[in-house]
Short mmCIF file of N, CA, C and O in Angstrom, two decimals:
data_model
loop_
_atom_site.label_atom_id
_atom_site.label_comp_id
_atom_site.label_asym_id
_atom_site.label_seq_id
_atom_site.Cartn_x
_atom_site.Cartn_y
_atom_site.Cartn_z
N MET H 1 121.99 108.89 99.32
CA MET H 1 121.17 108.39 100.53
C MET H 1 119.74 108.28 100.07
O MET H 1 119.17 109.38 99.36
N ALA H 2 119.05 107.26 100.41
CA ALA H 2 117.56 107.19 100.09
C ALA H 2 116.83 108.24 100.80
O ALA H 2 117.08 108.42 101.91
N ALA H 3 115.76 108.75 100.09
CA ALA H 3 114.85 109.48 100.98
C ALA H 3 114.04 108.70 102.03
O ALA H 3 113.87 107.50 101.86
N PRO H 4 113.83 109.36 103.19
CA PRO H 4 112.91 108.45 104.22
C PRO H 4 111.69 108.25 103.59
O PRO H 4 110.97 108.83 102.71
N PRO H 5 110.96 107.04 104.12
CA PRO H 5 109.76 106.62 103.76
C PRO H 5 108.70 107.67 103.97
O PRO H 5 108.81 108.62 104.86
N ILE H 6 107.62 107.85 103.13
CA ILE H 6 106.41 108.68 103.24
C ILE H 6 105.70 108.26 104.51
O ILE H 6 105.23 106.94 104.48
N ARG H 7 105.37 108.93 105.46
CA ARG H 7 104.51 108.50 106.76
C ARG H 7 103.04 108.74 106.56
O ARG H 7 102.66 109.80 106.10
N ILE H 8 102.34 107.60 106.69
CA ILE H 8 100.96 107.75 106.47
C ILE H 8 100.08 107.21 107.51
O ILE H 8 100.34 106.25 108.30
N VAL H 9 98.99 107.96 107.69
CA VAL H 9 97.87 107.48 108.67
C VAL H 9 96.67 107.15 107.81
O VAL H 9 96.31 107.95 106.90
N VAL H 10 96.18 106.02 108.01
CA VAL H 10 94.84 105.48 107.29
C VAL H 10 93.79 105.64 108.22
O VAL H 10 93.73 105.23 109.40
N VAL H 11 92.67 106.41 107.72
CA VAL H 11 91.34 106.46 108.44
C VAL H 11 90.27 106.08 107.72
O VAL H 11 89.96 106.42 106.55
N ASP H 12 89.65 105.12 108.34
CA ASP H 12 88.37 104.39 107.69
C ASP H 12 87.54 103.80 108.93
O ASP H 12 88.23 103.11 109.65
N ASP H 13 86.28 103.77 108.95
CA ASP H 13 85.58 103.27 109.92
C ASP H 13 85.45 101.64 109.70
O ASP H 13 85.11 100.81 110.57
N ASN H 14 85.65 101.29 108.40
CA ASN H 14 85.63 99.88 108.16
C ASN H 14 87.03 99.09 108.33
O ASN H 14 88.03 99.48 107.65
N GLU H 15 87.00 98.42 109.44
CA GLU H 15 88.30 97.95 109.97
C GLU H 15 89.04 97.01 109.08
O GLU H 15 90.07 97.11 108.59
N HIS H 16 88.17 96.26 108.11
CA HIS H 16 88.90 95.39 107.18
C HIS H 16 89.35 96.20 105.97
O HIS H 16 90.57 95.81 105.63
N TYR H 17 88.81 97.14 105.47
CA TYR H 17 89.36 98.08 104.61
C TYR H 17 90.58 98.68 104.99
O TYR H 17 91.53 98.74 104.36
N ARG H 18 90.50 99.32 106.28
CA ARG H 18 91.60 100.14 106.82
C ARG H 18 92.82 99.18 106.85
O ARG H 18 93.94 99.44 106.49
N LYS H 19 92.62 97.89 107.31
CA LYS H 19 93.79 97.09 107.59
C LYS H 19 94.24 96.48 106.19
O LYS H 19 95.57 96.28 106.09
N THR H 20 93.43 96.36 105.28
CA THR H 20 93.78 95.81 104.02
C THR H 20 94.77 97.07 103.39
O THR H 20 95.81 96.67 102.72
N VAL H 21 94.27 98.23 103.25
CA VAL H 21 94.99 99.19 102.77
C VAL H 21 96.32 99.51 103.40
O VAL H 21 97.34 99.50 102.86
N SER H 22 96.21 99.34 104.79
CA SER H 22 97.55 99.43 105.54
C SER H 22 98.54 98.40 105.24
O SER H 22 99.71 98.60 104.87
N ASN H 23 97.97 97.05 105.11
CA ASN H 23 98.93 95.98 104.62
C ASN H 23 99.37 96.03 103.33
O ASN H 23 100.73 95.80 103.11
N ILE H 24 98.69 96.44 102.40
CA ILE H 24 99.10 96.67 100.91
C ILE H 24 100.22 97.77 100.95
O ILE H 24 101.18 97.63 100.30
N LEU H 25 99.96 98.94 101.45
CA LEU H 25 100.91 100.04 101.35
C LEU H 25 102.02 99.97 102.14
O LEU H 25 103.17 100.24 101.78
N GLY H 26 101.91 99.08 103.47
CA GLY H 26 102.94 98.79 104.24
C GLY H 26 104.10 97.87 103.64
O GLY H 26 105.17 97.89 103.95
N LYS H 27 103.66 97.22 102.53
CA LYS H 27 104.63 96.37 101.83
C LYS H 27 105.65 97.14 100.84
O LYS H 27 106.55 96.60 100.48
N ASN H 28 105.31 98.32 100.62
CA ASN H 28 106.19 99.28 99.78
C ASN H 28 107.27 99.98 100.66
O ASN H 28 106.86 100.49 101.60
N ALA H 29 108.52 99.84 100.42
CA ALA H 29 109.65 100.34 101.04
C ALA H 29 109.54 101.73 101.13
O ALA H 29 110.17 102.38 102.18
N HIS H 30 108.95 102.44 100.23
CA HIS H 30 108.92 103.95 100.17
C HIS H 30 107.87 104.51 101.09
O HIS H 30 107.57 105.85 101.30
N LEU H 31 106.97 103.59 101.71
CA LEU H 31 105.73 104.08 102.40
C LEU H 31 105.91 103.51 103.73
O LEU H 31 106.24 102.28 103.85
N LYS H 32 105.44 104.21 104.79
CA LYS H 32 105.31 103.66 106.27
C LYS H 32 104.11 103.99 106.87
O LYS H 32 103.67 105.24 106.92
N ILE H 33 103.35 102.99 107.05
CA ILE H 33 102.05 103.32 107.94
C ILE H 33 102.37 103.62 109.42
O ILE H 33 102.86 102.73 110.08
N VAL H 34 102.10 104.82 109.89
CA VAL H 34 102.42 105.07 111.15
C VAL H 34 101.30 105.17 112.19
O VAL H 34 101.56 105.26 113.34
N GLY H 35 100.10 105.08 111.65
CA GLY H 35 98.98 105.06 112.52
C GLY H 35 97.56 104.77 111.69
O GLY H 35 97.64 104.76 110.53
N GLU H 36 96.56 104.46 112.35
CA GLU H 36 95.23 104.25 111.94
C GLU H 36 94.23 104.89 112.71
O GLU H 36 94.57 105.10 113.92
N ALA H 37 93.02 105.16 112.19
CA ALA H 37 92.05 105.80 113.00
C ALA H 37 90.75 105.40 112.47
O ALA H 37 90.58 105.04 111.12
N GLU H 38 89.66 105.18 113.35
CA GLU H 38 88.44 104.74 112.79
C GLU H 38 87.38 105.90 112.46
O GLU H 38 86.15 105.55 112.06
N ASP H 39 87.60 106.99 112.86
CA ASP H 39 86.79 108.15 112.57
C ASP H 39 87.56 109.47 112.58
O ASP H 39 88.71 109.58 112.79
N GLY H 40 86.85 110.49 112.15
CA GLY H 40 87.52 111.80 112.04
C GLY H 40 88.19 112.37 113.30
O GLY H 40 89.24 112.89 113.16
N LEU H 41 87.61 112.15 114.49
CA LEU H 41 88.10 112.68 115.58
C LEU H 41 89.44 111.85 115.95
O LEU H 41 90.29 112.43 116.19
N GLY H 42 89.43 110.61 115.74
CA GLY H 42 90.63 109.81 115.94
C GLY H 42 91.73 110.17 114.98
O GLY H 42 92.74 110.22 115.14
N ALA H 43 91.15 110.43 113.65
CA ALA H 43 92.09 111.01 112.73
C ALA H 43 92.94 112.25 113.30
O ALA H 43 94.27 112.31 113.03
N ILE H 44 92.14 113.17 113.66
CA ILE H 44 92.77 114.42 114.27
C ILE H 44 93.84 114.21 115.34
O ILE H 44 94.89 114.72 115.26
N GLN H 45 93.33 113.16 116.26
CA GLN H 45 94.30 112.75 117.30
C GLN H 45 95.44 112.16 116.85
O GLN H 45 96.64 112.54 117.37
N ALA H 46 95.40 111.35 115.98
CA ALA H 46 96.57 110.65 115.27
C ALA H 46 97.48 111.59 114.57
O ALA H 46 98.73 111.49 114.74
N VAL H 47 97.04 112.52 113.93
CA VAL H 47 97.57 113.53 113.19
C VAL H 47 98.48 114.31 114.14
O VAL H 47 99.75 114.65 113.97
N GLU H 48 97.84 114.74 115.29
CA GLU H 48 98.58 115.53 116.30
C GLU H 48 99.57 114.93 116.91
O GLU H 48 100.66 115.54 117.07
N LYS H 49 99.52 113.58 117.25
CA LYS H 49 100.59 112.68 117.77
C LYS H 49 101.54 112.32 116.86
O LYS H 49 102.96 112.42 117.19
N LEU H 50 101.45 111.94 115.62
CA LEU H 50 102.26 111.29 114.82
C LEU H 50 102.82 112.08 113.66
O LEU H 50 103.91 111.63 113.13
N ARG H 51 102.22 113.28 113.35
CA ARG H 51 102.68 114.17 112.34
C ARG H 51 103.08 113.48 110.98
O ARG H 51 104.12 113.49 110.63
N PRO H 52 102.04 112.80 110.39
CA PRO H 52 102.38 111.99 109.14
C PRO H 52 102.55 113.10 108.01
O PRO H 52 102.34 114.24 108.05
N ASP H 53 103.03 112.54 106.75
CA ASP H 53 103.14 113.34 105.64
C ASP H 53 101.90 113.50 104.96
O ASP H 53 101.50 114.40 104.36
N VAL H 54 101.28 112.08 104.88
CA VAL H 54 99.85 111.94 104.20
C VAL H 54 98.83 111.34 104.95
O VAL H 54 99.16 110.37 105.80
N VAL H 55 97.41 111.73 105.00
CA VAL H 55 96.46 111.03 105.66
C VAL H 55 95.56 110.49 104.42
O VAL H 55 95.13 111.24 103.71
N LEU H 56 95.28 109.27 104.52
CA LEU H 56 94.11 108.61 103.68
C LEU H 56 93.05 108.75 104.50
O LEU H 56 92.80 107.86 105.37
N MET H 57 92.07 109.50 104.00
CA MET H 57 90.79 109.68 104.67
C MET H 57 89.48 109.25 104.00
O MET H 57 89.11 109.66 102.69
N ASP H 58 88.76 108.56 104.77
CA ASP H 58 87.37 108.13 104.33
C ASP H 58 86.40 109.27 104.48
O ASP H 58 86.78 110.28 105.35
N ILE H 59 85.31 109.46 103.96
CA ILE H 59 84.44 110.51 104.08
C ILE H 59 83.31 110.12 105.02
O ILE H 59 83.16 110.76 105.98
N SER H 60 82.71 108.97 104.86
CA SER H 60 81.55 108.62 105.70
C SER H 60 81.92 108.07 106.95
O SER H 60 82.20 106.78 106.70
N MET H 61 81.99 108.61 108.02
CA MET H 61 82.47 107.90 109.28
C MET H 61 81.58 108.39 110.47
O MET H 61 80.99 109.65 110.47
N PRO H 62 81.34 107.65 111.44
CA PRO H 62 80.79 108.18 112.80
C PRO H 62 81.66 109.17 113.44
O PRO H 62 82.83 109.34 113.22
N VAL H 63 80.98 109.75 114.44
CA VAL H 63 81.56 110.86 115.35
C VAL H 63 81.97 112.09 114.56
O VAL H 63 81.59 113.12 114.90
N MET H 64 82.82 112.04 113.57
CA MET H 64 83.25 113.08 112.70
C MET H 64 83.49 112.60 111.26
O MET H 64 84.31 111.66 111.22
N ASP H 65 82.91 113.30 110.15
CA ASP H 65 83.07 112.82 108.92
C ASP H 65 84.60 113.14 108.42
O ASP H 65 85.18 114.05 109.03
N GLY H 66 84.96 112.66 107.18
CA GLY H 66 86.24 112.85 106.77
C GLY H 66 86.45 114.38 106.25
O GLY H 66 87.57 114.89 106.42
N ILE H 67 85.27 115.03 105.80
CA ILE H 67 85.44 116.39 105.33
C ILE H 67 85.79 117.46 106.54
O ILE H 67 86.58 118.10 106.38
N ASP H 68 84.90 117.20 107.63
CA ASP H 68 85.09 118.16 108.75
C ASP H 68 86.58 117.71 109.39
O ASP H 68 87.17 118.71 109.67
N ALA H 69 86.93 116.47 109.39
CA ALA H 69 88.26 116.12 109.88
C ALA H 69 89.37 116.73 109.02
O ALA H 69 90.36 117.32 109.61
N THR H 70 89.13 116.88 107.82
CA THR H 70 90.19 117.49 106.91
C THR H 70 90.38 118.86 107.15
O THR H 70 91.39 119.49 107.16
N TRP H 71 89.12 119.64 107.50
CA TRP H 71 89.06 121.04 107.72
C TRP H 71 90.05 121.19 108.88
O TRP H 71 90.80 122.22 108.93
N VAL H 72 89.74 120.55 109.82
CA VAL H 72 90.56 120.65 111.16
C VAL H 72 92.05 120.29 111.02
O VAL H 72 92.87 121.11 111.55
N ILE H 73 92.51 119.27 110.29
CA ILE H 73 93.64 119.03 110.09
C ILE H 73 94.47 119.88 109.32
O ILE H 73 95.56 120.29 109.64
N LYS H 74 93.73 120.53 108.33
CA LYS H 74 94.46 121.40 107.57
C LYS H 74 94.70 122.71 108.12
O LYS H 74 95.51 123.57 107.86
N SER H 75 93.71 123.05 109.07
CA SER H 75 93.87 124.41 109.67
C SER H 75 94.99 124.38 110.69
O SER H 75 95.75 125.28 110.90
N LYS H 76 95.21 123.28 111.35
CA LYS H 76 96.35 123.09 112.21
C LYS H 76 97.55 122.67 111.67
O LYS H 76 98.59 123.13 112.19
N PHE H 77 97.51 121.80 110.62
CA PHE H 77 98.83 121.35 110.00
C PHE H 77 98.81 121.42 108.54
O PHE H 77 98.70 120.56 107.67
N PRO H 78 98.85 122.76 108.02
CA PRO H 78 98.64 122.80 106.51
C PRO H 78 99.62 122.13 105.61
O PRO H 78 99.25 121.88 104.43
N GLU H 79 100.93 121.67 106.28
CA GLU H 79 101.69 121.02 105.28
C GLU H 79 101.46 119.47 105.18
O GLU H 79 101.89 118.83 104.31
N ILE H 80 100.53 118.79 105.94
CA ILE H 80 99.93 117.61 105.83
C ILE H 80 98.98 117.46 104.72
O ILE H 80 98.12 118.30 104.73
N ARG H 81 99.22 116.41 103.86
CA ARG H 81 98.41 116.15 102.66
C ARG H 81 97.36 115.23 102.95
O ARG H 81 97.67 114.10 103.69
N VAL H 82 96.18 115.67 102.72
CA VAL H 82 94.84 114.74 102.94
C VAL H 82 94.48 114.08 101.53
O VAL H 82 94.20 114.94 100.65
N ILE H 83 94.28 112.82 101.35
CA ILE H 83 93.92 112.11 100.27
C ILE H 83 92.45 111.49 100.67
O ILE H 83 92.53 110.56 101.61
N ILE H 84 91.48 111.90 99.98
CA ILE H 84 90.13 111.35 100.35
C ILE H 84 90.06 110.02 99.57
O ILE H 84 90.11 109.96 98.39
N LEU H 85 89.71 108.97 100.15
CA LEU H 85 89.11 107.86 99.59
C LEU H 85 87.71 107.40 100.00
O LEU H 85 87.50 107.39 101.08
N THR H 86 86.90 107.29 99.05
CA THR H 86 85.44 107.21 99.30
C THR H 86 84.90 106.06 98.41
O THR H 86 85.26 105.92 97.15
N MET H 87 83.78 105.49 98.93
CA MET H 87 82.99 104.41 98.18
C MET H 87 82.06 105.19 97.25
O MET H 87 81.39 104.63 96.42
N HIS H 88 81.64 106.59 97.58
CA HIS H 88 80.76 107.30 96.94
C HIS H 88 81.30 107.81 95.64
O HIS H 88 82.55 107.87 95.41
N ASP H 89 80.43 108.45 94.83
CA ASP H 89 80.82 109.13 93.59
C ASP H 89 81.71 110.21 93.88
O ASP H 89 81.45 111.06 94.76
N VAL H 90 83.02 110.09 93.45
CA VAL H 90 83.99 111.14 93.79
C VAL H 90 83.58 112.45 93.34
O VAL H 90 83.74 113.55 94.08
N ASP H 91 82.87 112.65 92.25
CA ASP H 91 82.42 113.97 91.67
C ASP H 91 81.49 114.67 92.68
O ASP H 91 81.35 115.82 92.94
N CYS H 92 80.62 113.74 93.42
CA CYS H 92 79.84 114.33 94.44
C CYS H 92 80.50 115.05 95.74
O CYS H 92 79.90 115.94 96.29
N PHE H 93 81.53 114.44 95.96
CA PHE H 93 82.32 115.05 97.12
C PHE H 93 83.52 115.82 96.87
O PHE H 93 84.04 116.41 97.90
N SER H 94 84.10 115.63 95.78
CA SER H 94 85.25 116.42 95.37
C SER H 94 85.31 117.92 95.72
O SER H 94 86.29 118.45 96.23
N ALA H 95 84.33 118.64 95.42
CA ALA H 95 84.35 120.05 95.68
C ALA H 95 84.38 120.22 97.15
O ALA H 95 85.18 121.24 97.48
N ALA H 96 83.68 119.69 97.94
CA ALA H 96 83.61 119.81 99.37
C ALA H 96 85.04 119.44 100.08
O ALA H 96 85.68 119.97 100.71
N ALA H 97 85.52 118.29 99.48
CA ALA H 97 86.80 117.90 99.90
C ALA H 97 87.97 118.83 99.46
O ALA H 97 88.80 119.07 100.43
N PHE H 98 87.98 119.25 98.31
CA PHE H 98 88.99 120.27 97.91
C PHE H 98 88.76 121.80 98.66
O PHE H 98 89.84 122.18 99.14
N LYS H 99 87.67 122.05 98.95
CA LYS H 99 87.36 123.26 99.82
C LYS H 99 87.77 122.99 101.25
O LYS H 99 88.29 123.92 101.86
N ALA H 100 87.76 121.93 101.62
CA ALA H 100 88.24 121.51 103.14
C ALA H 100 89.81 121.63 103.13
O ALA H 100 90.37 121.44 104.28
N GLY H 101 90.35 121.30 102.00
CA GLY H 101 91.97 121.28 101.72
C GLY H 101 92.48 119.99 101.49
O GLY H 101 93.63 119.88 101.60
N ALA H 102 91.59 119.11 100.99
CA ALA H 102 92.18 117.78 100.57
C ALA H 102 92.84 117.90 99.43
O ALA H 102 92.70 118.86 98.54
N PHE H 103 93.95 117.08 99.20
CA PHE H 103 94.88 117.19 98.04
C PHE H 103 94.40 116.52 96.83
O PHE H 103 94.45 116.92 95.69
N TRP H 104 93.72 115.36 97.00
CA TRP H 104 93.24 114.48 95.91
C TRP H 104 91.88 113.65 96.36
O TRP H 104 91.85 113.51 97.72
N CYS H 105 91.09 113.34 95.60
CA CYS H 105 89.93 112.36 95.85
C CYS H 105 90.16 111.16 95.01
O CYS H 105 90.21 111.38 93.73
N LEU H 106 89.89 110.05 95.66
CA LEU H 106 89.84 108.79 94.93
C LEU H 106 88.76 107.81 95.40
O LEU H 106 88.42 107.95 96.50
N ASN H 107 88.24 107.02 94.36
CA ASN H 107 87.24 106.11 94.71
C ASN H 107 88.02 104.95 95.27
O ASN H 107 89.04 104.51 94.86
N LYS H 108 87.38 104.26 96.26
CA LYS H 108 87.79 103.17 96.99
C LYS H 108 88.28 101.97 96.05
O LYS H 108 88.87 100.92 96.38
N GLU H 109 87.68 101.97 94.84
CA GLU H 109 87.64 100.98 93.93
C GLU H 109 88.90 100.95 92.96
O GLU H 109 89.21 100.13 92.26
N CYS H 110 89.67 102.09 93.40
CA CYS H 110 90.88 102.35 92.45
C CYS H 110 91.94 101.28 92.83
O CYS H 110 91.83 100.64 93.97
N SER H 111 92.87 101.09 91.99
CA SER H 111 93.96 100.22 92.39
C SER H 111 94.97 100.65 93.38
O SER H 111 95.17 101.89 93.51
N PRO H 112 95.65 99.71 94.02
CA PRO H 112 96.78 100.06 94.97
C PRO H 112 97.81 101.00 94.33
O PRO H 112 98.24 102.01 94.88
N ASN H 113 98.02 100.76 92.97
CA ASN H 113 99.01 101.54 92.20
C ASN H 113 98.42 103.03 92.19
O ASN H 113 99.39 103.95 92.31
N GLU H 114 97.15 103.24 92.09
CA GLU H 114 96.69 104.64 91.90
C GLU H 114 96.83 105.31 93.29
O GLU H 114 97.02 106.55 93.32
N ILE H 115 96.46 104.55 94.34
CA ILE H 115 96.76 105.25 95.67
C ILE H 115 98.19 105.51 95.94
O ILE H 115 98.59 106.59 96.44
N ILE H 116 99.02 104.66 95.50
CA ILE H 116 100.46 104.79 95.74
C ILE H 116 100.98 106.04 94.86
O ILE H 116 101.74 107.11 95.33
N LYS H 117 100.52 106.25 93.67
CA LYS H 117 100.87 107.31 92.74
C LYS H 117 100.30 108.69 93.64
O LYS H 117 101.05 109.67 93.65
N ALA H 118 99.07 108.56 93.97
CA ALA H 118 98.56 109.89 94.74
C ALA H 118 99.25 110.11 95.87
O ALA H 118 99.60 111.32 96.23
N ILE H 119 99.76 109.19 96.74
CA ILE H 119 100.49 109.47 97.95
C ILE H 119 101.99 110.08 97.56
O ILE H 119 102.17 111.10 98.02
N ARG H 120 102.64 109.45 96.50
CA ARG H 120 103.83 110.01 96.02
C ARG H 120 103.68 111.44 95.58
O ARG H 120 104.55 112.29 95.85
N THR H 121 102.74 111.74 94.68
CA THR H 121 102.43 113.08 94.11
C THR H 121 102.12 114.06 95.45
O THR H 121 102.85 115.13 95.54
N ALA H 122 101.39 113.69 96.32
CA ALA H 122 101.07 114.40 97.38
C ALA H 122 102.25 114.91 98.33
O ALA H 122 102.45 116.00 98.84
N ALA H 123 103.19 113.81 98.51
CA ALA H 123 104.26 114.00 99.49
C ALA H 123 105.40 114.86 98.76
O ALA H 123 106.29 115.36 99.59
N ASN H 124 105.39 114.90 97.26
CA ASN H 124 106.52 115.72 96.59
C ASN H 124 106.11 117.05 96.48
O ASN H 124 105.57 117.87 96.18
#
């Protein structure tokens, strides 16, 4: 029997980027987009409601940034993996992201295959 798909919440304040990532990943039979959010507070609410396996989290967002949201998510749900996707230099934010509990950090310019590989690694 096949494993159930990896459940994902995509968090980014840029609606176009968020929808594009969701559409690309949603075409993979092993991945299921269960929710989206446009800021860190929305990410926390989505995680509380949907309990995904993985959260793809932007860093720079209004209301609450991705680092603070990662802290909250990991403190409440340590089993959920957070992958940071940022347009900034990954090296500048990776220490803070890992300290907050992120599993991985990727630049938004990476390929969809790199995101999928990170999701599969995080979920296993």
